[in-house]
Amino acid sequence: MDDKNTIIGGGYFRPEEKPFIDKISDILLRAQTMYTPQLTDFLNLREQTILNNLINKYDDLYVHYFGGFRNSERVRGIIAPDYFVPQDSDFEIAMYEIRYPEKFANLHHGQILGSLTGSGVERDRFGDIITDGENWQFFVFNSMSDYIEEQVKKIGPYKIHLIKKDFSEVLLPKDESIDETILVQSLRLDSIIATAYDLSRQNAKALVDHGKVQINWVVNKNASAFIAITDTLSVRGFGRIRINDIMGRSKNSKYILLVNIFKK
């Protein structure tokens, strides 16, 4: 990718993002021609950035986001004309708390996500999975409530019980990530992983080559892939890196990145 400015500005789209762009474009067109609100699936930060870029072409449309609580990472969007003011219920989201044998079980995010997607439901039907360090909650399409309650009876080896909760009972999420400013030689995937987790470029490339790295929850084996603002990089065994901003260049021509890093 020669035009780094498009990456820094957040307007760079990858070829693999085309199906999502086409899907959102159809929703935008439907909202404009029918002049009625249109509800999206749960969107990650990168998908929200793409939608924000696309909707700028429509003077009479706005997008409202909600994921069940303030500062949700994964949210549903309502694309609507300017007259529409949504209520929380319009986003059709259900919140569940997981009851499990706390004395014997130690749940973690990946384990819960695996059980939810293992029930046969696509990832874009689920929102955030949050914890206060002891209790766990997750968000899902309200229309899938009965199915989820019926299908998800265990997480890992542990029997669990799902309790539907009101948004007023949302947990205060425990955040163990840290915001950092890092300097990288390039915007390549392996360069950022190496810097964030203090690895050699060769070791970072090996992680990518072996399918242990995801960009926005999709495995990417291209170590030279360029990242963009709001990308989330998941590195198996190390944690997660979210690109919050690309702030330009340093005096020695390195890129200055504002990132949020979660280390396992």
C-alpha positions as protocol buffer text, in pm:
chain_id: "A"
residue {
  index: 1
  type: MET
  ca { x: 0 y: 0 z: 0 }
}
residue {
  index: 2
  type: ASP
  ca { x: 177 y: 314 z: -122 }
}
residue {
  index: 3
  type: ASP
  ca { x: -69 y: 575 z: -7 }
}
residue {
  index: 4
  type: LYS
  ca { x: -7 y: 579 z: 369 }
}
residue {
  index: 5
  type: ASN
  ca { x: -222 y: 890 z: 406 }
}
residue {
  index: 6
  type: THR
  ca { x: -533 y: 686 z: 337 }
}
residue {
  index: 7
  type: ILE
  ca { x: -436 y: 455 z: 623 }
}
residue {
  index: 8
  type: ILE
  ca { x: -360 y: 738 z: 863 }
}
residue {
  index: 9
  type: GLY
  ca { x: -687 y: 906 z: 775 }
}
residue {
  index: 10
  type: GLY
  ca { x: -890 y: 591 z: 835 }
}
residue {
  index: 11
  type: GLY
  ca { x: -1023 y: 579 z: 478 }
}
residue {
  index: 12
  type: TYR
  ca { x: -827 y: 272 z: 370 }
}
residue {
  index: 13
  type: PHE
  ca { x: -1040 y: -34 z: 295 }
}
residue {
  index: 14
  type: ARG
  ca { x: -900 y: -386 z: 255 }
}
residue {
  index: 15
  type: PRO
  ca { x: -1017 y: -619 z: -25 }
}
residue {
  index: 16
  type: GLU
  ca { x: -1150 y: -865 z: 234 }
}
residue {
  index: 17
  type: GLU
  ca { x: -1373 y: -590 z: 375 }
}
residue {
  index: 18
  type: LYS
  ca { x: -1567 y: -561 z: 49 }
}
residue {
  index: 19
  type: PRO
  ca { x: -1852 y: -799 z: 152 }
}
residue {
  index: 20
  type: PHE
  ca { x: -1913 y: -589 z: 463 }
}
residue {
  index: 21
  type: ILE
  ca { x: -1896 y: -265 z: 261 }
}
residue {
  index: 22
  type: ASP
  ca { x: -2147 y: -404 z: 11 }
}
residue {
  index: 23
  type: LYS
  ca { x: -2379 y: -513 z: 292 }
}
residue {
  index: 24
  type: ILE
  ca { x: -2368 y: -172 z: 463 }
}
residue {
  index: 25
  type: SER
  ca { x: -2409 y: 7 z: 130 }
}
residue {
  index: 26
  type: ASP
  ca { x: -2731 y: -188 z: 72 }
}
residue {
  index: 27
  type: ILE
  ca { x: -2859 y: -91 z: 418 }
}
residue {
  index: 28
  type: LEU
  ca { x: -2776 y: 275 z: 355 }
}
residue {
  index: 29
  type: LEU
  ca { x: -2957 y: 269 z: 23 }
}
residue {
  index: 30
  type: ARG
  ca { x: -3258 y: 102 z: 184 }
}
residue {
  index: 31
  type: ALA
  ca { x: -3268 y: 363 z: 460 }
}
residue {
  index: 32
  type: GLN
  ca { x: -3253 y: 643 z: 203 }
}
residue {
  index: 33
  type: THR
  ca { x: -3510 y: 506 z: -42 }
}
residue {
  index: 34
  type: MET
  ca { x: -3757 y: 379 z: 220 }
}
residue {
  index: 35
  type: TYR
  ca { x: -3687 y: 668 z: 458 }
}
residue {
  index: 36
  type: THR
  ca { x: -3715 y: 433 z: 756 }
}
residue {
  index: 37
  type: PRO
  ca { x: -3463 y: 329 z: 1026 }
}
residue {
  index: 38
  type: GLN
  ca { x: -3244 y: 25 z: 950 }
}
residue {
  index: 39
  type: LEU
  ca { x: -3074 y: -183 z: 1220 }
}
residue {
  index: 40
  type: THR
  ca { x: -2729 y: -340 z: 1173 }
}
residue {
  index: 41
  type: ASP
  ca { x: -2567 y: -645 z: 1330 }
}
residue {
  index: 42
  type: PHE
  ca { x: -2316 y: -593 z: 1610 }
}
residue {
  index: 43
  type: LEU
  ca { x: -2020 y: -402 z: 1464 }
}
residue {
  index: 44
  type: ASN
  ca { x: -1661 y: -401 z: 1586 }
}
residue {
  index: 45
  type: LEU
  ca { x: -1458 y: -79 z: 1595 }
}
residue {
  index: 46
  type: ARG
  ca { x: -1322 y: -124 z: 1245 }
}
residue {
  index: 47
  type: GLU
  ca { x: -1669 y: -185 z: 1103 }
}
residue {
  index: 48
  type: GLN
  ca { x: -1797 y: 126 z: 1280 }
}
residue {
  index: 49
  type: THR
  ca { x: -1518 y: 326 z: 1114 }
}
residue {
  index: 50
  type: ILE
  ca { x: -1616 y: 192 z: 772 }
}
residue {
  index: 51
  type: LEU
  ca { x: -1983 y: 275 z: 831 }
}
residue {
  index: 52
  type: ASN
  ca { x: -1892 y: 627 z: 947 }
}
residue {
  index: 53
  type: ASN
  ca { x: -1694 y: 678 z: 626 }
}
residue {
  index: 54
  type: LEU
  ca { x: -1975 y: 550 z: 403 }
}
residue {
  index: 55
  type: ILE
  ca { x: -2258 y: 741 z: 568 }
}
residue {
  index: 56
  type: ASN
  ca { x: -2077 y: 1070 z: 505 }
}
residue {
  index: 57
  type: LYS
  ca { x: -2198 y: 1041 z: 145 }
}
residue {
  index: 58
  type: TYR
  ca { x: -2560 y: 1074 z: 262 }
}
residue {
  index: 59
  type: ASP
  ca { x: -2657 y: 1421 z: 384 }
}
residue {
  index: 60
  type: ASP
  ca { x: -2995 y: 1307 z: 515 }
}
residue {
  index: 61
  type: LEU
  ca { x: -2887 y: 996 z: 708 }
}
residue {
  index: 62
  type: TYR
  ca { x: -2739 y: 953 z: 1055 }
}
residue {
  index: 63
  type: VAL
  ca { x: -2614 y: 652 z: 1249 }
}
residue {
  index: 64
  type: HIS
  ca { x: -2684 y: 594 z: 1618 }
}
residue {
  index: 65
  type: TYR
  ca { x: -2487 y: 334 z: 1814 }
}
residue {
  index: 66
  type: PHE
  ca { x: -2564 y: 130 z: 2125 }
}
residue {
  index: 67
  type: GLY
  ca { x: -2416 y: -190 z: 2264 }
}
residue {
  index: 68
  type: GLY
  ca { x: -2592 y: -225 z: 2599 }
}
residue {
  index: 69
  type: PHE
  ca { x: -2379 y: 10 z: 2808 }
}
residue {
  index: 70
  type: ARG
  ca { x: -2171 y: 323 z: 2776 }
}
residue {
  index: 71
  type: ASN
  ca { x: -1837 y: 272 z: 2599 }
}
residue {
  index: 72
  type: SER
  ca { x: -1938 y: -63 z: 2450 }
}
residue {
  index: 73
  type: GLU
  ca { x: -1679 y: -184 z: 2203 }
}
residue {
  index: 74
  type: ARG
  ca { x: -1919 y: -387 z: 1989 }
}
residue {
  index: 75
  type: VAL
  ca { x: -2242 y: -203 z: 1909 }
}
residue {
  index: 76
  type: ARG
  ca { x: -2547 y: -219 z: 1686 }
}
residue {
  index: 77
  type: GLY
  ca { x: -2614 y: 76 z: 1462 }
}
residue {
  index: 78
  type: ILE
  ca { x: -2943 y: 232 z: 1361 }
}
residue {
  index: 79
  type: ILE
  ca { x: -2914 y: 411 z: 1028 }
}
residue {
  index: 80
  type: ALA
  ca { x: -3200 y: 656 z: 1007 }
}
residue {
  index: 81
  type: PRO
  ca { x: -3324 y: 990 z: 873 }
}
residue {
  index: 82
  type: ASP
  ca { x: -3260 y: 1292 z: 1093 }
}
residue {
  index: 83
  type: TYR
  ca { x: -3612 y: 1290 z: 1240 }
}
residue {
  index: 84
  type: PHE
  ca { x: -3556 y: 959 z: 1422 }
}
residue {
  index: 85
  type: VAL
  ca { x: -3447 y: 959 z: 1788 }
}
residue {
  index: 86
  type: PRO
  ca { x: -3388 y: 599 z: 1901 }
}
residue {
  index: 87
  type: GLN
  ca { x: -3458 y: 447 z: 2242 }
}
residue {
  index: 88
  type: ASP
  ca { x: -3242 y: 171 z: 2388 }
}
residue {
  index: 89
  type: SER
  ca { x: -3515 y: -82 z: 2310 }
}
residue {
  index: 90
  type: ASP
  ca { x: -3496 y: 5 z: 1939 }
}
residue {
  index: 91
  type: PHE
  ca { x: -3156 y: -165 z: 1922 }
}
residue {
  index: 92
  type: GLU
  ca { x: -3315 y: -501 z: 2013 }
}
residue {
  index: 93
  type: ILE
  ca { x: -3037 y: -618 z: 2245 }
}
residue {
  index: 94
  type: ALA
  ca { x: -3065 y: -862 z: 2534 }
}
residue {
  index: 95
  type: MET
  ca { x: -2819 y: -877 z: 2823 }
}
residue {
  index: 96
  type: TYR
  ca { x: -2742 y: -1200 z: 3008 }
}
residue {
  index: 97
  type: GLU
  ca { x: -2551 y: -1273 z: 3327 }
}
residue {
  index: 98
  type: ILE
  ca { x: -2377 y: -1609 z: 3355 }
}
residue {
  index: 99
  type: ARG
  ca { x: -2433 y: -1801 z: 3675 }
}
residue {
  index: 100
  type: TYR
  ca { x: -2161 y: -2061 z: 3728 }
}
residue {
  index: 101
  type: PRO
  ca { x: -1993 y: -2252 z: 4016 }
}
residue {
  index: 102
  type: GLU
  ca { x: -1755 y: -1973 z: 4117 }
}
residue {
  index: 103
  type: LYS
  ca { x: -1574 y: -2186 z: 4378 }
}
residue {
  index: 104
  type: PHE
  ca { x: -1466 y: -2438 z: 4116 }
}
residue {
  index: 105
  type: ALA
  ca { x: -1470 y: -2252 z: 3783 }
}
residue {
  index: 106
  type: ASN
  ca { x: -1248 y: -1979 z: 3644 }
}
residue {
  index: 107
  type: LEU
  ca { x: -1413 y: -1847 z: 3330 }
}
residue {
  index: 108
  type: HIS
  ca { x: -1234 y: -1638 z: 3070 }
}
residue {
  index: 109
  type: HIS
  ca { x: -1341 y: -1439 z: 2764 }
}
residue {
  index: 110
  type: GLY
  ca { x: -1228 y: -1685 z: 2497 }
}
residue {
  index: 111
  type: GLN
  ca { x: -1396 y: -1975 z: 2673 }
}
residue {
  index: 112
  type: ILE
  ca { x: -1729 y: -1790 z: 2688 }
}
residue {
  index: 113
  type: LEU
  ca { x: -1706 y: -1670 z: 2328 }
}
residue {
  index: 114
  type: GLY
  ca { x: -1625 y: -2023 z: 2214 }
}
residue {
  index: 115
  type: SER
  ca { x: -1934 y: -2162 z: 2387 }
}
residue {
  index: 116
  type: LEU
  ca { x: -2158 y: -1891 z: 2242 }
}
residue {
  index: 117
  type: THR
  ca { x: -2037 y: -1926 z: 1884 }
}
residue {
  index: 118
  type: GLY
  ca { x: -2027 y: -2303 z: 1931 }
}
residue {
  index: 119
  type: SER
  ca { x: -2404 y: -2292 z: 1974 }
}
residue {
  index: 120
  type: GLY
  ca { x: -2426 y: -2218 z: 1602 }
}
residue {
  index: 121
  type: VAL
  ca { x: -2474 y: -1841 z: 1623 }
}
residue {
  index: 122
  type: GLU
  ca { x: -2256 y: -1608 z: 1415 }
}
residue {
  index: 123
  type: ARG
  ca { x: -2018 y: -1369 z: 1593 }
}
residue {
  index: 124
  type: ASP
  ca { x: -2197 y: -1060 z: 1462 }
}
residue {
  index: 125
  type: ARG
  ca { x: -2505 y: -1162 z: 1665 }
}
residue {
  index: 126
  type: PHE
  ca { x: -2311 y: -1114 z: 1990 }
}
residue {
  index: 127
  type: GLY
  ca { x: -2191 y: -793 z: 2148 }
}
residue {
  index: 128
  type: ASP
  ca { x: -1937 y: -743 z: 2426 }
}
residue {
  index: 129
  type: ILE
  ca { x: -1851 y: -1004 z: 2687 }
}
residue {
  index: 130
  type: ILE
  ca { x: -1767 y: -821 z: 3009 }
}
residue {
  index: 131
  type: THR
  ca { x: -1657 y: -900 z: 3364 }
}
residue {
  index: 132
  type: ASP
  ca { x: -1600 y: -713 z: 3688 }
}
residue {
  index: 133
  type: GLY
  ca { x: -1338 y: -970 z: 3781 }
}
residue {
  index: 134
  type: GLU
  ca { x: -1585 y: -1221 z: 3922 }
}
residue {
  index: 135
  type: ASN
  ca { x: -1918 y: -1200 z: 3740 }
}
residue {
  index: 136
  type: TRP
  ca { x: -1971 y: -1222 z: 3364 }
}
residue {
  index: 137
  type: GLN
  ca { x: -2229 y: -1071 z: 3127 }
}
residue {
  index: 138
  type: PHE
  ca { x: -2276 y: -1070 z: 2751 }
}
residue {
  index: 139
  type: PHE
  ca { x: -2501 y: -905 z: 2493 }
}
residue {
  index: 140
  type: VAL
  ca { x: -2689 y: -1071 z: 2208 }
}
residue {
  index: 141
  type: PHE
  ca { x: -2971 y: -1011 z: 1961 }
}
residue {
  index: 142
  type: ASN
  ca { x: -3295 y: -1002 z: 2158 }
}
residue {
  index: 143
  type: SER
  ca { x: -3455 y: -1220 z: 1889 }
}
residue {
  index: 144
  type: MET
  ca { x: -3210 y: -1500 z: 1975 }
}
residue {
  index: 145
  type: SER
  ca { x: -3287 y: -1506 z: 2349 }
}
residue {
  index: 146
  type: ASP
  ca { x: -3490 y: -1827 z: 2350 }
}
residue {
  index: 147
  type: TYR
  ca { x: -3237 y: -2007 z: 2132 }
}
residue {
  index: 148
  type: ILE
  ca { x: -2939 y: -1902 z: 2348 }
}
residue {
  index: 149
  type: GLU
  ca { x: -3114 y: -2002 z: 2670 }
}
residue {
  index: 150
  type: GLU
  ca { x: -3191 y: -2343 z: 2523 }
}
residue {
  index: 151
  type: GLN
  ca { x: -2855 y: -2411 z: 2361 }
}
residue {
  index: 152
  type: VAL
  ca { x: -2597 y: -2271 z: 2602 }
}
residue {
  index: 153
  type: LYS
  ca { x: -2601 y: -2490 z: 2912 }
}
residue {
  index: 154
  type: LYS
  ca { x: -2225 y: -2532 z: 2962 }
}
residue {
  index: 155
  type: ILE
  ca { x: -1913 y: -2322 z: 2926 }
}
residue {
  index: 156
  type: GLY
  ca { x: -1611 y: -2545 z: 2901 }
}
residue {
  index: 157
  type: PRO
  ca { x: -1670 y: -2833 z: 3146 }
}
residue {
  index: 158
  type: TYR
  ca { x: -1891 y: -2625 z: 3375 }
}
residue {
  index: 159
  type: LYS
  ca { x: -2269 y: -2621 z: 3386 }
}
residue {
  index: 160
  type: ILE
  ca { x: -2403 y: -2267 z: 3378 }
}
residue {
  index: 161
  type: HIS
  ca { x: -2735 y: -2085 z: 3395 }
}
residue {
  index: 162
  type: LEU
  ca { x: -2817 y: -1773 z: 3196 }
}
residue {
  index: 163
  type: ILE
  ca { x: -3013 y: -1495 z: 3367 }
}
residue {
  index: 164
  type: LYS
  ca { x: -3163 y: -1219 z: 3154 }
}
residue {
  index: 165
  type: LYS
  ca { x: -3089 y: -879 z: 3306 }
}
residue {
  index: 166
  type: ASP
  ca { x: -3192 y: -519 z: 3254 }
}
residue {
  index: 167
  type: PHE
  ca { x: -2935 y: -271 z: 3125 }
}
residue {
  index: 168
  type: SER
  ca { x: -2953 y: -91 z: 3460 }
}
residue {
  index: 169
  type: GLU
  ca { x: -2785 y: -399 z: 3614 }
}
residue {
  index: 170
  type: VAL
  ca { x: -2481 y: -392 z: 3386 }
}
residue {
  index: 171
  type: LEU
  ca { x: -2146 y: -468 z: 3550 }
}
residue {
  index: 172
  type: LEU
  ca { x: -1867 y: -214 z: 3579 }
}
residue {
  index: 173
  type: PRO
  ca { x: -1618 y: -380 z: 3341 }
}
residue {
  index: 174
  type: LYS
  ca { x: -1272 y: -452 z: 3475 }
}
residue {
  index: 175
  type: ASP
  ca { x: -1017 y: -311 z: 3232 }
}
residue {
  index: 176
  type: GLU
  ca { x: -663 y: -448 z: 3257 }
}
residue {
  index: 177
  type: SER
  ca { x: -544 y: -293 z: 2932 }
}
residue {
  index: 178
  type: ILE
  ca { x: -310 y: 5 z: 2914 }
}
residue {
  index: 179
  type: ASP
  ca { x: -283 y: 297 z: 2673 }
}
residue {
  index: 180
  type: GLU
  ca { x: 65 y: 342 z: 2527 }
}
residue {
  index: 181
  type: THR
  ca { x: 239 y: 548 z: 2263 }
}
residue {
  index: 182
  type: ILE
  ca { x: 474 y: 338 z: 2052 }
}
residue {
  index: 183
  type: LEU
  ca { x: 711 y: 418 z: 1765 }
}
residue {
  index: 184
  type: VAL
  ca { x: 723 y: 175 z: 1473 }
}
residue {
  index: 185
  type: GLN
  ca { x: 937 y: 164 z: 1163 }
}
residue {
  index: 186
  type: SER
  ca { x: 638 y: 81 z: 943 }
}
residue {
  index: 187
  type: LEU
  ca { x: 264 y: 16 z: 964 }
}
residue {
  index: 188
  type: ARG
  ca { x: 315 y: -351 z: 883 }
}
residue {
  index: 189
  type: LEU
  ca { x: 142 y: -609 z: 1099 }
}
residue {
  index: 190
  type: ASP
  ca { x: 464 y: -779 z: 1214 }
}
residue {
  index: 191
  type: SER
  ca { x: 633 y: -448 z: 1298 }
}
residue {
  index: 192
  type: ILE
  ca { x: 353 y: -341 z: 1531 }
}
residue {
  index: 193
  type: ILE
  ca { x: 332 y: -679 z: 1704 }
}
residue {
  index: 194
  type: ALA
  ca { x: 707 y: -686 z: 1755 }
}
residue {
  index: 195
  type: THR
  ca { x: 712 y: -340 z: 1911 }
}
residue {
  index: 196
  type: ALA
  ca { x: 403 y: -382 z: 2128 }
}
residue {
  index: 197
  type: TYR
  ca { x: 514 y: -713 z: 2278 }
}
residue {
  index: 198
  type: ASP
  ca { x: 892 y: -656 z: 2267 }
}
residue {
  index: 199
  type: LEU
  ca { x: 958 y: -936 z: 2019 }
}
residue {
  index: 200
  type: SER
  ca { x: 1202 y: -966 z: 1733 }
}
residue {
  index: 201
  type: ARG
  ca { x: 1059 y: -891 z: 1391 }
}
residue {
  index: 202
  type: GLN
  ca { x: 1136 y: -1252 z: 1296 }
}
residue {
  index: 203
  type: ASN
  ca { x: 939 y: -1393 z: 1590 }
}
residue {
  index: 204
  type: ALA
  ca { x: 648 y: -1160 z: 1519 }
}
residue {
  index: 205
  type: LYS
  ca { x: 644 y: -1270 z: 1155 }
}
residue {
  index: 206
  type: ALA
  ca { x: 645 y: -1636 z: 1264 }
}
residue {
  index: 207
  type: LEU
  ca { x: 333 y: -1577 z: 1476 }
}
residue {
  index: 208
  type: VAL
  ca { x: 158 y: -1430 z: 1172 }
}
residue {
  index: 209
  type: ASP
  ca { x: 281 y: -1703 z: 936 }
}
residue {
  index: 210
  type: HIS
  ca { x: 148 y: -1973 z: 1172 }
}
residue {
  index: 211
  type: GLY
  ca { x: -202 y: -1824 z: 1183 }
}
residue {
  index: 212
  type: LYS
  ca { x: -178 y: -1698 z: 1541 }
}
residue {
  index: 213
  type: VAL
  ca { x: -269 y: -1339 z: 1458 }
}
residue {
  index: 214
  type: GLN
  ca { x: -608 y: -1190 z: 1374 }
}
residue {
  index: 215
  type: ILE
  ca { x: -696 y: -848 z: 1236 }
}
residue {
  index: 216
  type: ASN
  ca { x: -1044 y: -757 z: 1356 }
}
residue {
  index: 217
  type: TRP
  ca { x: -1113 y: -1118 z: 1457 }
}
residue {
  index: 218
  type: VAL
  ca { x: -1018 y: -1263 z: 1119 }
}
residue {
  index: 219
  type: VAL
  ca { x: -696 y: -1466 z: 1086 }
}
residue {
  index: 220
  type: ASN
  ca { x: -441 y: -1285 z: 870 }
}
residue {
  index: 221
  type: LYS
  ca { x: -124 y: -1464 z: 758 }
}
residue {
  index: 222
  type: ASN
  ca { x: 21 y: -1167 z: 570 }
}
residue {
  index: 223
  type: ALA
  ca { x: 297 y: -1021 z: 787 }
}
residue {
  index: 224
  type: SER
  ca { x: 328 y: -723 z: 553 }
}
residue {
  index: 225
  type: ALA
  ca { x: -41 y: -628 z: 583 }
}
residue {
  index: 226
  type: PHE
  ca { x: -88 y: -263 z: 675 }
}
residue {
  index: 227
  type: ILE
  ca { x: -296 y: -168 z: 977 }
}
residue {
  index: 228
  type: ALA
  ca { x: -548 y: 115 z: 1000 }
}
residue {
  index: 229
  type: ILE
  ca { x: -699 y: 327 z: 1275 }
}
residue {
  index: 230
  type: THR
  ca { x: -944 y: 128 z: 1495 }
}
residue {
  index: 231
  type: ASP
  ca { x: -796 y: -206 z: 1386 }
}
residue {
  index: 232
  type: THR
  ca { x: -778 y: -466 z: 1662 }
}
residue {
  index: 233
  type: LEU
  ca { x: -491 y: -714 z: 1647 }
}
residue {
  index: 234
  type: SER
  ca { x: -535 y: -1036 z: 1845 }
}
residue {
  index: 235
  type: VAL
  ca { x: -213 y: -1231 z: 1908 }
}
residue {
  index: 236
  type: ARG
  ca { x: -262 y: -1580 z: 2049 }
}
residue {
  index: 237
  type: GLY
  ca { x: -73 y: -1625 z: 2374 }
}
residue {
  index: 238
  type: PHE
  ca { x: 11 y: -1255 z: 2405 }
}
residue {
  index: 239
  type: GLY
  ca { x: -309 y: -1051 z: 2406 }
}
residue {
  index: 240
  type: ARG
  ca { x: -470 y: -776 z: 2202 }
}
residue {
  index: 241
  type: ILE
  ca { x: -365 y: -446 z: 2048 }
}
residue {
  index: 242
  type: ARG
  ca { x: -614 y: -179 z: 1945 }
}
residue {
  index: 243
  type: ILE
  ca { x: -493 y: 101 z: 1717 }
}
residue {
  index: 244
  type: ASN
  ca { x: -654 y: 415 z: 1859 }
}
residue {
  index: 245
  type: ASP
  ca { x: -470 y: 670 z: 1647 }
}
residue {
  index: 246
  type: ILE
  ca { x: -181 y: 716 z: 1404 }
}
residue {
  index: 247
  type: MET
  ca { x: -38 y: 1049 z: 1505 }
}
residue {
  index: 248
  type: GLY
  ca { x: 210 y: 1109 z: 1224 }
}
residue {
  index: 249
  type: ARG
  ca { x: 588 y: 1071 z: 1215 }
}
residue {
  index: 250
  type: SER
  ca { x: 868 y: 1127 z: 1463 }
}
residue {
  index: 251
  type: LYS
  ca { x: 1189 y: 1318 z: 1382 }
}
residue {
  index: 252
  type: ASN
  ca { x: 1354 y: 991 z: 1277 }
}
residue {
  index: 253
  type: SER
  ca { x: 1058 y: 911 z: 1048 }
}
residue {
  index: 254
  type: LYS
  ca { x: 900 y: 643 z: 1265 }
}
residue {
  index: 255
  type: TYR
  ca { x: 522 y: 624 z: 1289 }
}
residue {
  index: 256
  type: ILE
  ca { x: 376 y: 739 z: 1621 }
}
residue {
  index: 257
  type: LEU
  ca { x: 91 y: 513 z: 1726 }
}
residue {
  index: 258
  type: LEU
  ca { x: -148 y: 557 z: 2016 }
}
residue {
  index: 259
  type: VAL
  ca { x: -248 y: 202 z: 2110 }
}
residue {
  index: 260
  type: ASN
  ca { x: -438 y: 15 z: 2376 }
}
residue {
  index: 261
  type: ILE
  ca { x: -259 y: -305 z: 2478 }
}
residue {
  index: 262
  type: PHE
  ca { x: -396 y: -599 z: 2671 }
}
residue {
  index: 263
  type: LYS
  ca { x: -133 y: -848 z: 2783 }
}
residue {
  index: 264
  type: LYS
  ca { x: -240 y: -1195 z: 2894 }
}
